[in-house]
Amino acid sequence: GAVVSQHPSWVICKSGTSVKIECRSLDFQATTMFWYRQFPKQSLMLMATSNEGSKATYEQGVEKDKFLINHASLTLSTLTVTSAHPEDSSFYICSTKKIAADPDTQYFGPGTRLTVL
Amino acid sequence: DQQVKQNSPSLSVQEGRISILNCDYTNSMFDYFLWYKKYPAEGPTFLISISSIKDKNEDGRFTVFLNKSAKHLSLHIVPSQPGDSAVYFCAASNGGTSYGKLTFGQGTILTVHP
């Protein structure tokens, strides 16, 4: 499998502040990265698809101005939660796909626990 | 609309026996299916996948079966081990138009007792 890292692994912030989460693919180049959110005891919900060098594609109901995604290189995508509120508290997970590899197999990072006070 | 469903929230199995995790889907355009294992506060780990052109794929203790007519897939783990205790998610994609997007089921908590 592929190695995907996320930083930070957990973060606590005050309401109204912005938080940046990094997702890195460590052993391969990833043109596409995905950002998911998981609330307690629920499934993983896709938030957006991040493509290197272009704008991210957001799922219905996800505010693109609130969840800013930047995919500046083939190994790094960032998710910034702007003006965070307590309802944004969740487990955020990124995943990557290898270039020209197994169809649609995604490799996930360890996740970032965000708590907004 | 829940396109991928795992109707059993939990499953308890004795060590050494078979674990069978089930998953149903409604979208006939799905053509690739995956199973992931997840521990609390960690990202999912890829286990095994199957393309819609197959009805079975095996990897060690893990076997995935696909019944396209019933829109049903299952994951068999044999023999089950205590270390298999985790949440198992099935996922599906439509490789043709979804650009790799995965739709996940709700997950099944597997507990393997020693």
Short mmCIF file of N, CA and C in Angstrom, two decimals, chain A residues 32 34 36 38 42-44 46 49 59 91 93 97 102-111, chain B residues 31-32 34 36 38 41-44 46 49 89 93-95 98-102 104-106:
data_model
loop_
_atom_site.label_atom_id
_atom_site.label_comp_id
_atom_site.label_asym_id
_atom_site.label_seq_id
_atom_site.Cartn_x
_atom_site.Cartn_y
_atom_site.Cartn_z
N THR A 32 -4.43 13.25 -7.89
CA THR A 32 -5.74 13.43 -7.27
C THR A 32 -5.69 13.05 -5.80
N PHE A 34 -8.28 13.25 -2.18
CA PHE A 34 -9.66 13.40 -1.73
C PHE A 34 -9.67 13.79 -0.26
N TYR A 36 -12.14 13.77 3.13
CA TYR A 36 -13.35 13.20 3.72
C TYR A 36 -13.53 13.77 5.13
N GLN A 38 -15.55 12.55 8.82
CA GLN A 38 -16.28 11.49 9.50
C GLN A 38 -16.73 11.99 10.86
N GLN A 42 -20.42 7.49 12.25
CA GLN A 42 -20.99 7.64 10.91
C GLN A 42 -19.95 7.24 9.87
N SER A 43 -20.42 7.21 8.63
CA SER A 43 -19.53 6.80 7.55
C SER A 43 -18.64 7.96 7.11
N LEU A 44 -17.74 7.66 6.22
CA LEU A 44 -16.88 8.70 5.65
C LEU A 44 -17.66 9.43 4.56
N LEU A 46 -17.41 12.15 1.53
CA LEU A 46 -16.49 12.87 0.67
C LEU A 46 -16.86 14.35 0.67
N THR A 49 -12.78 16.76 -4.10
CA THR A 49 -11.71 16.11 -4.86
C THR A 49 -10.71 17.18 -5.25
N GLU A 59 -18.26 18.52 -3.17
CA GLU A 59 -19.52 17.78 -3.17
C GLU A 59 -20.65 18.72 -2.77
N PHE A 91 -13.56 14.48 12.34
CA PHE A 91 -12.35 13.76 11.97
C PHE A 91 -12.18 13.93 10.47
N ILE A 93 -10.10 13.27 7.03
CA ILE A 93 -9.19 12.27 6.47
C ILE A 93 -8.96 12.57 4.99
N LYS A 97 -4.76 8.79 -4.78
CA LYS A 97 -4.74 7.74 -5.80
C LYS A 97 -3.41 7.81 -6.50
N ASP A 102 -3.94 0.93 -9.63
CA ASP A 102 -5.19 0.23 -9.42
C ASP A 102 -6.38 1.16 -9.59
N PRO A 103 -7.35 0.74 -10.38
CA PRO A 103 -8.48 1.64 -10.61
C PRO A 103 -9.21 1.97 -9.32
N ASP A 104 -9.27 3.23 -9.00
CA ASP A 104 -10.07 3.75 -7.91
C ASP A 104 -9.68 3.29 -6.52
N THR A 105 -8.57 2.60 -6.36
CA THR A 105 -8.14 2.26 -5.00
C THR A 105 -7.53 3.50 -4.37
N GLN A 106 -8.06 3.90 -3.24
CA GLN A 106 -7.55 5.06 -2.54
C GLN A 106 -6.81 4.63 -1.29
N TYR A 107 -5.75 5.36 -0.98
CA TYR A 107 -4.96 5.09 0.21
C TYR A 107 -5.12 6.28 1.14
N PHE A 108 -5.46 5.98 2.37
CA PHE A 108 -5.88 7.02 3.31
C PHE A 108 -4.76 7.43 4.26
N GLY A 109 -4.81 8.69 4.65
CA GLY A 109 -3.95 9.17 5.71
C GLY A 109 -4.52 8.77 7.06
N PRO A 110 -3.79 9.07 8.13
CA PRO A 110 -4.22 8.67 9.47
C PRO A 110 -5.33 9.53 10.05
N GLY A 111 -5.64 10.64 9.38
CA GLY A 111 -6.73 11.49 9.86
C GLY A 111 -6.26 12.59 10.80
N ASP B 31 -18.81 -0.11 -10.66
CA ASP B 31 -18.10 -1.20 -11.32
C ASP B 31 -16.84 -1.61 -10.58
N TYR B 32 -16.62 -1.04 -9.43
CA TYR B 32 -15.42 -1.39 -8.66
C TYR B 32 -15.78 -1.27 -7.19
N LEU B 34 -14.61 -2.05 -2.98
CA LEU B 34 -13.45 -2.18 -2.10
C LEU B 34 -13.93 -2.40 -0.67
N TYR B 36 -12.46 -1.70 3.30
CA TYR B 36 -11.46 -1.04 4.11
C TYR B 36 -11.69 -1.43 5.57
N LYS B 38 -10.90 -0.12 9.54
CA LYS B 38 -10.58 1.13 10.22
C LYS B 38 -10.61 0.96 11.73
N ALA B 41 -9.95 6.63 15.40
CA ALA B 41 -8.98 7.72 15.29
C ALA B 41 -7.84 7.42 14.33
N GLU B 42 -8.08 6.54 13.39
CA GLU B 42 -7.09 6.27 12.34
C GLU B 42 -7.78 6.30 10.99
N GLY B 43 -6.98 6.46 9.92
CA GLY B 43 -7.54 6.40 8.59
C GLY B 43 -7.81 4.96 8.19
N PRO B 44 -8.73 4.75 7.23
CA PRO B 44 -9.02 3.39 6.75
C PRO B 44 -7.83 2.77 6.06
N PHE B 46 -6.76 -0.10 3.27
CA PHE B 46 -7.28 -0.88 2.16
C PHE B 46 -7.04 -2.37 2.42
N SER B 49 -10.14 -5.61 -3.04
CA SER B 49 -11.08 -5.01 -3.98
C SER B 49 -11.52 -6.03 -5.01
N PHE B 89 -15.55 -1.06 6.35
CA PHE B 89 -16.35 -0.28 5.42
C PHE B 89 -16.26 -0.89 4.03
N SER B 93 -17.30 2.43 -6.53
CA SER B 93 -17.04 3.55 -7.44
C SER B 93 -17.52 3.20 -8.84
N ASN B 94 -17.73 4.28 -9.59
CA ASN B 94 -18.04 4.14 -11.01
C ASN B 94 -16.86 4.72 -11.75
N GLY B 95 -15.94 3.88 -12.14
CA GLY B 95 -14.68 4.36 -12.70
C GLY B 95 -14.85 5.17 -13.96
N SER B 98 -16.88 8.78 -12.45
CA SER B 98 -16.78 9.34 -11.11
C SER B 98 -15.38 9.86 -10.79
N TYR B 99 -14.42 9.63 -11.70
CA TYR B 99 -13.05 10.08 -11.47
C TYR B 99 -12.51 9.59 -10.14
N GLY B 100 -12.89 8.36 -9.82
CA GLY B 100 -12.32 7.76 -8.63
C GLY B 100 -13.06 8.03 -7.35
N LYS B 101 -14.18 8.70 -7.39
CA LYS B 101 -14.90 8.97 -6.14
C LYS B 101 -15.44 7.68 -5.56
N LEU B 102 -15.28 7.53 -4.28
CA LEU B 102 -15.78 6.36 -3.57
C LEU B 102 -17.00 6.72 -2.76
N PHE B 104 -19.10 5.27 0.40
CA PHE B 104 -18.89 4.33 1.50
C PHE B 104 -20.21 3.90 2.12
N GLY B 105 -20.21 2.67 2.64
CA GLY B 105 -21.30 2.23 3.49
C GLY B 105 -21.11 2.77 4.90
N GLN B 106 -22.02 2.43 5.78
CA GLN B 106 -22.00 3.00 7.14
C GLN B 106 -21.00 2.30 8.04
#
